[in-house]
Structures are given as C-alpha cells and as structure tokens.
XYZ file of C-alpha atoms in Angstrom:
693
model
C 78.826 -52.928 250.407
C 79.026 -52.097 246.883
C 81.861 -53.389 244.911
C 82.111 -52.993 241.172
C 82.587 -55.759 238.477
C 85.867 -54.794 237.259
C 87.113 -54.472 241.066
C 85.746 -57.794 242.257
C 87.382 -59.458 239.202
C 90.862 -58.302 240.316
C 90.436 -59.043 243.692
C 89.549 -62.454 242.567
C 92.652 -62.836 240.530
C 94.881 -61.784 243.685
C 93.229 -64.528 245.627
C 93.754 -66.905 242.933
C 97.271 -66.581 242.418
C 99.722 -67.630 245.251
C 102.599 -65.379 243.955
C 102.652 -61.638 243.293
C 101.204 -60.509 239.900
C 101.985 -57.791 237.586
C 99.756 -54.675 236.472
C 100.414 -56.132 232.928
C 99.444 -59.753 233.872
C 96.201 -58.703 235.534
C 95.276 -56.605 232.197
C 96.031 -59.598 230.179
C 94.067 -61.894 232.066
C 91.016 -59.667 232.267
C 91.265 -58.809 228.898
C 91.537 -54.839 229.289
C 94.105 -52.262 229.034
C 96.827 -51.558 232.022
C 95.071 -48.021 232.133
C 91.551 -49.579 233.100
C 93.104 -51.696 235.800
C 95.131 -49.114 237.174
C 92.207 -46.832 237.434
C 90.172 -49.592 239.427
C 93.057 -50.036 241.998
C 91.733 -47.327 244.257
C 88.610 -49.066 244.888
C 90.431 -52.214 245.316
C 92.829 -50.737 247.955
C 89.800 -49.251 249.907
C 88.063 -52.614 249.819
C 91.129 -54.498 251.190
C 91.604 -51.788 253.895
C 88.166 -52.242 255.448
C 88.909 -55.989 256.001
C 92.224 -55.134 257.569
C 94.425 -55.863 254.456
C 96.994 -54.139 252.427
C 97.945 -54.363 248.839
C 101.689 -54.569 248.846
C 103.444 -52.952 245.810
C 107.221 -54.005 245.300
C 109.326 -54.139 242.099
C 106.144 -53.763 239.695
C 104.507 -56.618 241.504
C 101.441 -56.689 243.965
C 100.159 -59.222 246.291
C 97.693 -58.849 249.199
C 99.341 -58.538 252.808
C 97.456 -59.564 255.980
C 96.728 -62.429 258.264
C 96.044 -65.942 257.059
C 92.535 -65.467 259.132
C 91.991 -61.966 257.471
C 92.855 -63.232 254.134
C 90.284 -66.351 254.527
C 87.528 -64.026 255.896
C 87.712 -61.775 252.961
C 87.929 -64.797 250.720
C 84.249 -65.862 252.042
C 83.247 -62.479 251.780
C 83.682 -62.524 248.142
C 82.288 -65.869 247.614
C 79.088 -64.912 249.455
C 78.800 -61.528 247.577
C 75.544 -61.239 245.801
C 76.413 -59.298 242.372
C 74.732 -56.039 241.998
C 76.981 -55.345 238.885
C 78.098 -57.681 236.353
C 81.006 -57.424 233.869
C 80.007 -57.344 230.150
C 81.424 -61.135 229.734
C 79.398 -62.247 232.989
C 76.036 -60.461 231.737
C 76.503 -62.305 228.300
C 76.729 -65.706 229.977
C 73.721 -65.261 231.998
C 71.805 -64.214 228.845
C 73.211 -67.244 227.187
C 72.235 -69.490 230.161
C 68.680 -68.114 230.249
C 68.513 -68.758 226.161
C 70.020 -72.280 226.577
C 67.597 -73.167 229.426
C 64.282 -71.855 228.033
C 62.925 -73.577 224.796
C 60.242 -70.768 224.364
C 60.766 -66.685 223.777
C 62.476 -64.735 226.444
C 61.429 -61.122 226.937
C 64.241 -58.477 226.675
C 62.928 -56.536 229.381
C 62.831 -59.447 231.873
C 66.550 -60.180 230.862
C 67.281 -56.245 231.253
C 65.503 -56.194 234.732
C 67.284 -59.229 235.987
C 70.702 -57.669 235.055
C 69.708 -54.163 236.100
C 70.623 -52.768 232.583
C 68.868 -51.465 229.831
C 67.021 -53.049 226.825
C 69.668 -51.596 224.475
C 72.602 -53.066 226.423
C 70.993 -56.545 226.329
C 70.422 -56.118 222.656
C 74.267 -55.271 222.120
C 75.087 -58.299 224.303
C 72.952 -60.500 222.003
C 74.911 -59.288 219.264
C 78.174 -60.195 220.976
C 76.660 -63.714 221.775
C 75.813 -64.392 218.330
C 79.452 -63.789 217.041
C 80.434 -66.601 219.088
C 77.624 -69.268 218.740
C 78.794 -72.348 217.059
C 77.472 -73.102 213.441
C 74.164 -74.185 213.165
C 73.040 -72.540 216.415
C 70.897 -69.203 215.851
C 69.237 -66.376 218.150
C 65.956 -65.647 216.572
C 64.759 -62.285 217.309
C 60.800 -61.448 217.165
C 59.662 -57.979 217.310
C 57.618 -57.185 220.179
C 57.950 -60.919 221.451
C 61.695 -61.534 222.605
C 64.271 -63.819 221.538
C 64.797 -67.326 221.650
C 67.762 -69.796 220.875
C 67.237 -72.376 217.895
C 69.485 -75.358 218.627
C 69.048 -79.120 218.877
C 69.379 -80.838 222.266
C 72.968 -81.739 221.710
C 74.280 -78.326 220.785
C 72.167 -76.811 223.949
C 74.162 -79.454 226.083
C 77.446 -78.245 224.526
C 76.785 -74.775 225.257
C 75.755 -75.618 228.608
C 78.964 -77.240 229.346
C 81.009 -74.414 227.955
C 79.212 -71.885 230.261
C 80.033 -74.418 233.551
C 83.589 -74.318 231.880
C 84.017 -70.816 231.933
C 82.804 -70.371 235.276
C 85.554 -72.783 237.087
C 88.780 -71.515 235.964
C 91.946 -72.991 236.961
C 90.398 -76.394 237.840
C 88.423 -74.978 240.626
C 85.693 -77.491 240.141
C 88.051 -80.269 240.276
C 89.547 -78.933 243.647
C 85.909 -78.685 244.760
C 85.379 -82.376 244.045
C 88.487 -83.434 245.823
C 87.603 -81.629 249.072
C 86.440 -83.980 251.965
C 84.600 -81.390 253.963
C 82.652 -78.895 251.968
C 81.726 -75.902 253.860
C 78.557 -73.914 253.678
C 80.215 -71.017 252.165
C 81.944 -72.957 249.478
C 78.688 -74.788 248.752
C 76.708 -71.289 248.197
C 79.907 -70.087 246.009
C 79.564 -73.322 243.770
C 75.639 -73.051 243.365
C 76.104 -69.367 242.455
C 78.716 -70.315 239.715
C 76.536 -73.031 238.419
C 74.157 -70.385 237.531
C 71.094 -72.766 237.908
C 72.232 -74.772 234.901
C 72.958 -77.785 237.292
C 71.675 -78.700 240.906
C 74.566 -79.026 243.132
C 73.131 -82.420 244.663
C 72.957 -83.801 241.122
C 76.499 -82.922 240.309
C 77.705 -84.519 243.564
C 75.942 -87.579 242.978
C 77.388 -87.701 239.443
C 80.915 -87.227 240.752
C 80.696 -89.628 243.518
C 79.648 -92.318 241.052
C 82.235 -91.529 238.366
C 84.972 -91.350 241.037
C 83.846 -94.872 242.092
C 84.005 -96.114 238.263
C 87.396 -94.333 237.687
C 88.991 -95.890 240.899
C 87.645 -99.500 239.948
C 87.792 -99.710 236.262
C 89.907 -96.551 234.612
C 92.318 -94.842 236.756
C 94.517 -93.885 233.979
C 92.326 -91.179 232.555
C 93.546 -87.880 233.053
C 92.051 -85.239 235.640
C 90.873 -83.063 232.876
C 89.025 -86.012 231.265
C 87.434 -86.992 234.422
C 86.286 -83.399 235.216
C 85.025 -83.131 231.557
C 83.054 -86.242 231.846
C 81.442 -85.280 235.150
C 80.055 -82.176 233.597
C 78.748 -83.496 230.693
C 77.087 -86.306 232.339
C 75.623 -84.198 235.111
C 74.025 -82.047 232.472
C 72.636 -85.050 230.801
C 71.021 -86.125 234.206
C 69.660 -82.710 234.679
C 68.084 -82.427 231.290
C 66.540 -85.939 231.476
C 65.199 -85.078 234.735
C 63.796 -82.058 233.518
C 62.165 -84.007 230.311
C 64.650 -83.025 227.416
C 66.253 -86.071 225.627
C 68.565 -86.870 223.147
C 66.322 -88.867 220.678
C 68.853 -89.884 218.043
C 72.454 -89.653 217.467
C 74.980 -89.486 214.733
C 77.041 -92.049 216.358
C 74.525 -94.763 216.428
C 77.210 -97.209 215.582
C 78.041 -97.152 219.458
C 75.042 -99.245 220.294
C 75.889 -102.363 221.836
C 79.423 -101.556 222.422
C 81.361 -101.460 225.520
C 81.145 -97.937 226.025
C 77.603 -98.197 225.381
C 76.896 -100.622 228.123
C 79.222 -98.735 230.433
C 77.278 -95.348 229.659
C 73.748 -97.056 230.376
C 74.717 -98.397 233.483
C 76.278 -95.120 234.820
C 73.260 -93.184 233.739
C 71.167 -96.062 235.163
C 72.970 -95.776 238.722
C 72.724 -91.879 238.525
C 69.231 -91.772 237.662
C 68.392 -94.765 239.904
C 66.804 -96.620 237.061
C 67.383 -99.957 235.299
C 70.069 -99.668 232.515
C 67.579 -101.067 230.191
C 65.202 -97.982 230.821
C 67.821 -95.662 229.761
C 66.791 -93.867 226.512
C 69.068 -95.396 223.689
C 69.840 -92.010 222.558
C 71.096 -90.707 225.960
C 73.401 -94.077 226.193
C 74.710 -93.356 222.848
C 75.315 -89.575 223.847
C 77.059 -90.619 227.014
C 79.179 -93.437 225.125
C 80.466 -90.593 222.970
C 82.149 -89.159 225.784
C 83.578 -92.162 227.247
C 85.165 -93.126 224.097
C 86.677 -89.570 223.763
C 88.297 -89.859 227.150
C 91.779 -89.013 227.298
C 94.355 -91.011 229.155
C 96.904 -89.533 231.473
C 99.338 -92.317 230.138
C 101.237 -92.423 226.757
C 101.371 -96.064 226.752
C 99.110 -97.904 224.131
C 97.282 -101.214 224.474
C 96.737 -103.598 221.577
C 96.808 -101.201 218.444
C 93.519 -101.161 216.409
C 92.695 -99.990 213.076
C 91.901 -96.581 214.396
C 95.174 -96.477 216.280
C 97.140 -96.939 213.050
C 95.205 -93.996 211.431
C 96.349 -91.963 214.379
C 99.596 -92.789 214.072
C 99.979 -92.069 210.506
C 98.228 -88.578 211.218
C 100.833 -87.886 214.028
C 103.898 -88.697 211.722
C 102.345 -86.342 208.977
C 101.516 -83.507 211.543
C 105.144 -83.585 213.246
C 106.672 -83.749 209.643
C 104.461 -80.739 208.684
C 105.238 -78.769 211.797
C 109.033 -79.604 211.422
C 109.053 -78.169 207.831
C 107.271 -74.888 209.062
C 109.800 -74.224 211.943
C 112.625 -75.634 209.658
C 114.028 -77.964 212.585
C 114.112 -81.402 213.591
C 111.952 -82.343 216.658
C 112.709 -85.112 219.227
C 110.525 -87.886 217.795
C 110.082 -90.571 220.223
C 108.293 -88.524 222.957
C 106.510 -86.432 220.789
C 105.105 -89.181 218.772
C 103.901 -91.251 221.828
C 102.235 -88.085 223.574
C 100.323 -87.039 220.169
C 98.889 -90.580 219.796
C 97.651 -90.661 223.140
C 96.053 -87.052 222.552
C 94.944 -87.261 219.046
C 92.866 -90.479 219.161
C 90.232 -88.918 221.366
C 90.502 -85.453 219.419
C 89.576 -87.165 216.129
C 86.861 -88.930 217.728
C 85.682 -85.693 219.300
C 85.611 -84.120 215.995
C 83.774 -86.717 214.316
C 81.060 -86.632 216.489
C 81.139 -82.681 216.839
C 81.934 -82.826 220.553
C 83.293 -79.953 222.179
C 85.844 -79.875 224.814
C 86.767 -77.308 227.597
C 90.316 -76.012 227.595
C 91.093 -73.535 230.628
C 94.482 -72.870 229.195
C 93.305 -71.451 225.891
C 93.675 -68.056 226.219
C 97.257 -68.460 227.996
C 98.394 -70.716 225.086
C 97.427 -68.134 222.397
C 98.910 -65.432 224.204
C 102.242 -66.937 225.031
C 102.708 -69.095 221.857
C 100.953 -67.284 219.111
C 103.294 -68.186 216.294
C 103.401 -71.881 217.146
C 99.618 -71.767 217.638
C 99.437 -70.499 213.895
C 101.881 -73.184 212.845
C 99.832 -76.147 214.035
C 96.374 -74.843 213.439
C 97.753 -74.317 209.756
C 99.397 -77.873 209.334
C 96.315 -79.486 211.235
C 93.859 -77.962 209.113
C 95.793 -79.078 205.918
C 95.862 -82.652 207.234
C 92.372 -83.213 208.820
C 89.566 -83.394 206.103
C 86.669 -82.959 208.410
C 85.137 -79.838 210.168
C 87.533 -77.101 211.267
C 88.756 -78.149 214.762
C 87.981 -75.717 217.544
C 90.910 -73.633 219.162
C 90.717 -75.564 222.288
C 91.854 -78.752 220.519
C 94.846 -76.952 218.743
C 95.621 -75.349 221.993
C 96.371 -78.823 223.636
C 98.575 -79.848 220.433
C 100.566 -76.644 221.029
C 101.236 -78.048 224.427
C 102.719 -81.237 223.236
C 104.997 -79.645 220.689
C 105.952 -76.736 223.036
C 107.232 -79.151 225.589
C 109.468 -80.690 223.055
C 110.924 -77.252 221.753
C 111.814 -76.530 225.413
C 113.723 -79.631 225.805
C 117.402 -79.330 226.893
C 119.943 -81.652 228.587
C 121.458 -80.681 231.885
C 122.711 -81.824 235.244
C 120.015 -81.747 237.965
C 120.174 -82.446 241.601
C 116.429 -82.218 242.987
C 113.560 -84.344 242.594
C 109.890 -83.362 242.728
C 106.369 -84.050 241.785
C 104.327 -82.158 239.545
C 100.500 -82.005 240.046
C 98.765 -81.171 236.765
C 95.049 -81.834 235.767
C 95.412 -81.234 232.035
C 96.977 -84.414 230.734
C 100.216 -85.177 228.997
C 100.711 -82.105 226.847
C 100.483 -79.513 229.532
C 102.236 -81.454 232.266
C 105.370 -82.297 229.849
C 105.253 -78.264 228.935
C 105.562 -77.636 232.469
C 108.147 -80.245 233.347
C 110.103 -79.216 230.503
C 109.986 -75.674 231.148
C 111.027 -76.286 234.791
C 113.984 -78.304 233.540
C 115.215 -75.720 231.177
C 114.870 -72.646 233.666
C 115.894 -74.487 236.782
C 118.628 -77.255 235.697
C 119.313 -78.368 239.461
C 115.872 -80.315 239.292
C 116.980 -83.828 238.870
C 113.740 -85.779 238.584
C 110.083 -84.749 238.010
C 107.276 -86.855 237.805
C 103.946 -85.616 236.678
C 100.956 -87.014 238.937
C 97.077 -86.149 238.743
C 95.506 -85.049 241.944
C 93.876 -88.336 242.066
C 97.472 -89.787 242.507
C 99.212 -87.428 244.532
C 98.604 -88.933 248.234
C 99.782 -92.467 247.023
C 102.961 -91.008 245.219
C 103.998 -88.963 248.448
C 103.589 -92.192 250.560
C 105.647 -94.096 247.894
C 108.692 -91.518 247.375
C 110.472 -88.806 249.216
C 110.906 -85.639 247.107
C 112.337 -82.235 247.357
C 109.375 -80.478 246.228
C 105.783 -80.238 245.036
C 104.740 -77.878 242.240
C 100.892 -77.934 241.362
C 98.961 -76.325 238.726
C 95.933 -76.768 241.099
C 95.160 -75.139 244.505
C 95.186 -78.045 246.972
C 93.571 -76.155 249.621
C 94.512 -77.386 253.248
C 97.054 -79.971 253.211
C 99.803 -80.952 255.639
C 102.674 -80.433 253.394
C 104.239 -77.376 251.442
C 103.625 -76.746 247.833
C 104.045 -74.282 244.870
C 101.134 -73.202 243.118
C 102.119 -72.237 239.509
C 100.225 -71.503 236.347
C 100.662 -74.225 233.692
C 102.514 -71.939 231.525
C 104.765 -71.057 234.469
C 105.719 -67.274 234.764
C 109.074 -65.852 235.553
C 108.165 -64.792 238.969
C 107.112 -68.330 239.687
C 110.487 -69.662 238.364
C 112.265 -67.446 240.631
C 110.422 -68.229 243.739
C 111.207 -72.173 242.810
C 114.718 -71.407 242.372
C 115.225 -69.580 245.592
C 113.484 -72.088 247.437
C 115.819 -74.995 245.961
C 118.788 -73.080 246.719
C 117.764 -72.575 250.563
C 117.203 -76.225 250.939
C 120.275 -77.498 248.893
C 121.982 -80.608 250.340
C 125.678 -81.077 251.096
C 126.987 -83.400 248.651
C 127.705 -86.236 251.030
C 123.845 -85.966 252.200
C 122.781 -85.976 248.678
C 125.110 -89.024 247.740
C 123.526 -90.895 250.949
C 119.980 -89.993 249.834
C 120.661 -91.028 246.220
C 122.249 -94.223 247.418
C 119.133 -95.157 249.389
C 116.800 -94.042 246.763
C 118.403 -96.530 244.428
C 118.015 -99.477 246.580
C 114.831 -101.510 246.210
C 112.772 -104.031 248.764
C 112.793 -107.812 247.847
C 109.331 -107.327 246.784
C 109.895 -104.834 244.297
C 112.922 -106.654 242.688
C 110.444 -109.706 242.420
C 107.726 -107.613 240.754
C 110.410 -106.030 238.433
C 111.827 -109.646 237.411
C 108.406 -111.161 237.000
C 107.494 -108.340 234.496
C 110.653 -108.874 232.641
C 110.157 -112.630 232.592
C 106.381 -112.104 231.286
C 107.963 -110.069 228.293
C 110.486 -112.687 227.629
C 107.604 -115.419 227.504
C 105.308 -113.460 225.132
C 108.245 -112.542 222.812
C 109.264 -116.260 223.008
C 105.617 -117.287 222.045
C 105.481 -114.776 219.152
C 108.697 -116.051 217.704
C 107.368 -119.745 218.174
C 103.996 -118.599 216.189
C 105.710 -116.427 213.709
C 105.406 -117.530 210.055
C 106.495 -116.018 206.764
C 104.909 -117.715 203.503
C 103.594 -117.398 200.151
C 100.226 -117.879 198.884
C 100.443 -119.193 195.261
C 97.869 -119.247 192.421
C 94.627 -117.534 191.865
C 92.877 -117.371 195.375
C 89.724 -115.187 194.459
C 88.305 -112.591 196.919
C 89.344 -111.356 200.252
C 87.149 -114.068 202.179
C 88.977 -116.911 200.234
C 92.456 -115.461 200.939
C 91.618 -115.380 204.704
C 90.499 -118.859 204.710
C 93.613 -119.872 203.075
C 95.582 -117.816 205.809
C 93.571 -119.103 208.786
C 93.517 -122.774 207.713
C 97.391 -122.664 208.037
C 97.070 -121.721 211.962
C 95.494 -125.067 212.546
C 99.034 -126.448 212.538
C 99.797 -124.411 215.584
C 96.215 -124.578 217.291
C 93.844 -127.492 215.810
C 90.954 -125.890 218.062
C 90.551 -122.672 216.030
C 87.137 -122.526 214.327
C 88.507 -121.097 210.770
C 84.786 -120.001 209.557
C 84.290 -118.174 212.613
C 87.457 -116.470 212.483
C 86.732 -115.258 208.978
C 83.746 -113.982 210.089
C 85.182 -112.174 212.603
C 87.890 -110.715 210.345
C 85.274 -109.607 207.873
C 83.327 -107.512 210.275
C 83.665 -103.744 210.083
C 85.364 -103.285 213.414
C 87.908 -106.072 212.484
C 88.284 -105.461 209.051
C 91.718 -105.121 207.469
C 92.740 -102.023 205.904
C 95.805 -100.941 203.588
C 98.802 -98.922 205.050
C 99.269 -95.859 202.980
C 102.732 -95.701 200.987
C 102.933 -99.573 201.143
C 101.398 -102.489 199.451
C 100.460 -103.749 202.888
C 97.316 -104.822 204.489
C 96.696 -105.713 207.839
C 94.280 -107.745 209.828
C 94.228 -107.981 213.493
C 92.090 -108.318 216.531
C 91.408 -110.240 219.709
C 88.966 -113.071 220.446
C 88.064 -115.784 223.182
C 88.830 -118.728 220.507
C 92.467 -117.559 220.202
C 94.461 -119.169 222.894
C 98.016 -118.023 221.878
C 99.381 -115.077 219.967
C 99.970 -115.405 216.291
C 102.047 -113.298 213.948
C 101.936 -114.052 210.277
C 103.356 -112.607 207.063
C 102.092 -113.759 203.801
C 103.309 -112.799 200.277
C 100.217 -112.935 197.663
C 101.044 -114.150 194.200
C 98.426 -111.752 192.868
C 97.442 -108.247 194.059
C 94.427 -108.005 196.301
C 92.002 -104.763 196.447
C 91.353 -103.394 199.955
C 90.522 -100.227 201.493
C 93.107 -98.127 202.719
C 92.989 -95.476 205.609
C 91.428 -92.879 203.296
C 88.582 -95.329 202.466
C 89.901 -95.375 198.879
C 90.810 -98.665 197.196
C 94.474 -99.693 197.043
C 96.718 -102.809 195.651
C 98.431 -104.790 197.980
C 100.489 -107.991 197.842
C 101.269 -108.613 201.333
C 99.086 -109.634 204.127
C 99.687 -109.389 207.771
C 97.842 -111.298 210.561
C 98.098 -110.362 214.019
C 96.077 -112.070 216.609
C 95.699 -112.278 220.445
C 93.541 -113.861 223.236
C 90.652 -111.729 224.182
C 92.128 -111.691 227.798
C 95.742 -110.939 227.309
C 98.385 -109.617 229.758
C 99.495 -105.993 229.375
C 102.969 -107.026 228.602
C 101.246 -109.222 225.571
C 99.529 -106.270 224.329
C 102.381 -103.906 224.383
C 104.468 -106.534 222.548
C 101.844 -106.624 220.005
C 101.286 -103.021 219.630
C 105.227 -102.686 219.397
C 104.877 -104.862 216.176
C 101.857 -102.839 214.839
C 103.870 -99.791 215.016
C 106.690 -101.145 212.972
C 104.707 -101.144 209.854
C 103.820 -97.591 210.176
C 107.011 -96.140 211.927
C 110.016 -98.177 210.219
C 110.650 -97.472 206.523
C 113.071 -100.331 206.573
C 110.502 -102.657 207.183
C 108.819 -101.877 203.877
C 112.138 -102.286 202.107
C 112.869 -105.710 203.989
C 109.236 -107.242 202.887
C 109.740 -106.008 199.160
C 112.811 -107.989 198.966
C 110.670 -111.203 199.592
C 113.687 -113.297 201.247
C 112.438 -115.246 204.096
C 115.570 -115.279 206.054
C 116.035 -111.600 205.770
C 112.383 -110.812 206.753
C 112.565 -113.375 209.804
C 116.023 -111.924 210.880
C 114.575 -108.448 210.846
C 111.770 -109.225 213.191
C 114.020 -111.461 215.470
C 116.283 -108.372 215.874
C 113.350 -105.966 216.454
C 111.765 -108.066 218.986
C 115.205 -108.617 220.767
C 115.869 -104.933 220.626
C 112.370 -104.565 222.237
C 113.341 -107.056 225.191
C 116.678 -104.993 225.830
C 114.675 -101.727 226.204
C 112.412 -103.286 228.740
C 115.394 -104.772 230.715
C 116.970 -101.154 230.775
C 113.878 -99.546 231.945
C-alpha cells in the first residue's frame, strides 16, 4: 500500500500522543502549515479506514478510535513499512548518513537512485545540509566525481550521534532499552531507524554493559545522560570495529584519571579485549563523556575547584537573568539545579562535545522570550565558544520551573517519570502544581527507579513523559512541556478519585508513620552529621602567619606543619606536594582576597578546617587564571574515603565562601572570636536544617 511521507508522519504523531491533538499542534510538530496538514488528512482517514480505524474529531481535537488490537496492528504496519517516499528532512538525514560513513567520494546519481528523486533534488538537499553543519565540517563537491564530507573522526561521531538522536524522539530508544521482551517487529523498526549507522547487536551489548555499570557504580545519573552515553559508546565501538580510531584528543589531561580507567575498562569489556589494548585516544574520548555525565540529583559531593567556578557562574547567570526579567527569582532551588547542570555543560563546551536535546523545538516555540534572554546572558558570561541551542534549552527549563512556582494547598500525591534530568522534571512538576493545585506531593523519578518507588510508596497518580509500554498500572503519558489538554485530562481524573476527608486524613496519618527500621536509619544519619560537625569544630583553627614567609610553597609548609599538633602522622612534605599539584592547587575566589586549598587523600585521617591571616599579600591564580592578591588562606582537607554526610558538610563550608557576602565582611574584621562564632553558627544552622528534613 502506498503512503505518502507526510501522511505517514501525521499518523506517527497520532500514535505517539496518548491524548487528542489539534491541527495546530500537528502543524507545529511537523514544521508545516495547518493548510498542508489539512490537505493530507483525506489520505490519513482513508488509510485508517482500511485498518478498521476512524479519525475522531471533536472540539477541534483529533484522535484515532478503534479496538486496542486494531490500533496495535496498525502500529506494527507503520513500523514494518518500507518507505517509498521520504520527507525532505528524512532525505537529508539519509544523505548526511551516507556522507558521514563514507570516507571517499559519494556519487550524486547513486544517492538520487537510492532515494528515488532527481540529482537536482539531492543537490538542493546538500545545500540545506551545509547550512546546518558545525564549524570546521564542510561538504566538498567535485564536478563529475561526486561529493565528500571533510571532517575529523570526532566530528563524524558527533554527527552520527545527532542523526541517531533525531531518529528516536520522545525517548523511544530509552523505552526500547527498558523492554524486557523485544518483538521481531520492534527490532525491525529499530534497525530501520538506526539507518545502518549502528548494528543493533552492538547497541544491545553496549546498553547491557552500561546498565550494569550504572546499577553498581553510578545509579544517580539521569536517564538522559544514560541514553546519551550508550549512543556515544556504541558509535565509538562501531567505528573501532570498522577500523576508524580517535588518534589524539584535546583532553589528553584525562589520561590516568578515574574516568579514563573506567572508560578503558568499559570499552575493553564491550569490545572483548584487555583494557590495556584499548587505544589511548579512544579511552580519552570515552572518558570525556563520562566526565560530562549529568546527575539526576542536585546534591553535591565534596566541592572541587571546578565546582567553585561553576557556583560563581551560576550566581552571575541568575543575576543576569533577574536583571533582564526585572524580577527576583527563588534562589535556593534554582542555584542547586543550575550547579548540577552547569558543571557537565561547561565540560562539554570546553571539550567541544555535542548533546542531544529532544525538547529543543518545543522549548524554543513555547518559551521564545526566556530562551533569548538566557542565550544573551550566557553568551555574555561564557568566554569560550558559542553554546549550542540544545545546552541553552536545558537552562531554560531550570529558569522556567522557578518562574512557574506558586504556593497552594494540595490534596494528592504522585510520581513523575521524566528522562530529561533536573530542569525538565522541575518544569513539569511546577507546571502541574500551578495548574492543578490539589496535587499535594509530586516526586520525580527516572524510568530506572520507577518500579522501586512504586513498591516503596502508594501514590494517587503516575505521570510520565515516556511511553512505558505494557505495564500493570494506569498512568498519564504527557509531553514535557505539558499541554492544556493534558492538564484538563489529569484534573478530571483527580476529581473522579477525590477521597472523602475522613479517608484522606486516615491515609495521611498512615503515610506519616514510619517503621522502626526507618526511624533507626533516620536517627543514625542525623547522628553521623552531628559527629562530622563535632569533628570539624574540634579541628577548626583561626590563626595568623606573621613575618615574611616567601612563596606559596613556604606558606603551605608553615600551614601544614601546624596540622601536626592535631595529627602527628601527617607527612607534611607529601601533603605540600599534593597541594601544589594542578588538580589540587589553590585558587583565588573572585571579588575577595581569599585563597582556598582543599582536597582529599588517604594520609588524612580526620577532617581539617583552617583559616589563616597572612601578614603580607600572596599572589595566586584567580578563577579566570589572572593573578590576584590574597591575604587569607583557607585549608579544607578530608580523608580519601569519607562518608557522604562528611562530604556534604565540607561542601556546605565551601559554598559559604562563594554564597555568603557576610563571610567576607567577618574575615575582614580579623577578630578571632567573631570569625569562630560565625562558623559555629553556620554549622549549627546546617544541623538544624538536616534535623528538620
């Protein structure tokens, strides 16, 4: 049966939406006019009719009506359909795919025959492709010979990952990974979508290995980061198998790091070779993506120099957006989310890495003004290369979430399944609470966590941005931006299950009760926080270093020698050597006269927090790598293997030097009692907050 490209795309949109869609929404998602969509609806209705289905039109909304079996049969038909006509966008993707894979010249007539179009059409498509290529990548046309893509190995892989991402919108690839039983029809559809860029068996093998690694070593990474890592490593494995290697890298400093060792191990297991045999360039390339992973949690571990830089950038970004919007934003939640997101963002920008954002078109259409504001402020602050729209889009979600905040009385609880990470999930949760005030408690979870969370807690509703497939519970499938139609459907559902006050109160009372085991865990955690703070206060010291002390190494020797009073086992010279290393080196905090040295090592057996006043100024490198004068030195040290509670306390102390202007004023006063009282009060405040959680 013949089916035009536009009609096929319209039908796919109907099947991808759980709720009715409007003509305007279809036109927007297909990037055509409403008139074009209306013209193709006759073919759509005729096709549906041949499969015992109808197109229901009511109040300007449309949906497919029919039995579940008939709809599933039709879905399989679309999956199994061999395309005899491509849309311009699909055609251009296939041309780009051919150029990316082929190192030599590709004949125009061969491309035209494969796509069943004329040579002039292919030539026009090449012009469109050229307009979207990243800097440094060009299409070279040779008269009478053909065309070729001039790009390095890393650029080719970036293009390949972009093509794969475009072929799997709405996290369809993630859903495929989560399916326990994969039907033959689904496999055929996946293979078609991969466009021969990736072998499905290689993809499955990579996913299985990364899933095991995630479960055992890094469960907090977001579903989005998990999916991107699988795609990039699968492409790397495919290219290595075919003899195309990354020979050098702009991130050679990653050699020997923990990320490098993990990357070499993972690639070795995927390729079934010893990790020592994995080419160094390939291990560094994979390590870049491991370092660029985004966590699904906003909590920080022990803050490093890089984290301080990100915190300062986040504060400046918030201030710039506030000035543009002429309004004050909720700082705490926004600040935590931005820190979690900006660290991998800046790493990706520095390493010229690309990221796929499946929401970018919706974000730019629904929040055009906010997108432009954040783009403008970010470009003013970031001195490197221009950030891709995909990165700016994720930042828009963070700011959009806090702009939608409101306080209201809520009555229901639910889980929100979102693969996109913190910004998207907060945007969705905030919009839900704004539009449906009766939602009492919404917790965001990844698809990875959903089963466990459902076992742990009973909820009234489950809302997902991912098609969960065949599951034994009801849920609402929504777009991450959340349309008005979706809001109405959820609101009506909650009204239909509204509990009587007595039942609701009884349920809340049950939910508020905890088991003895849970109580023990909670109290033990609080006790650990108290023990850490007690240890920090016992080892806190404020002192002055008098006289001419020489260079940075001399000053560190004087500082570290004083630690021997607390722990005589410390090797002072070894500690100085560590502090002088690049990844441990101190740095000046902008807009202050403070230098901070901090880190962890196995020789350190207890945490140390020391503040020193220098009699003469010391020259150190600031965040922007320019020289700055400091007269105060902060030493913050922790054991190599330290509890999560301890790391959070250390991180809290680090953030004070960036986030609290009062601290700078206190330190300028030079009064030991005032400085000690300040830190005591801040640590007691920290314990109070932890107790109330």
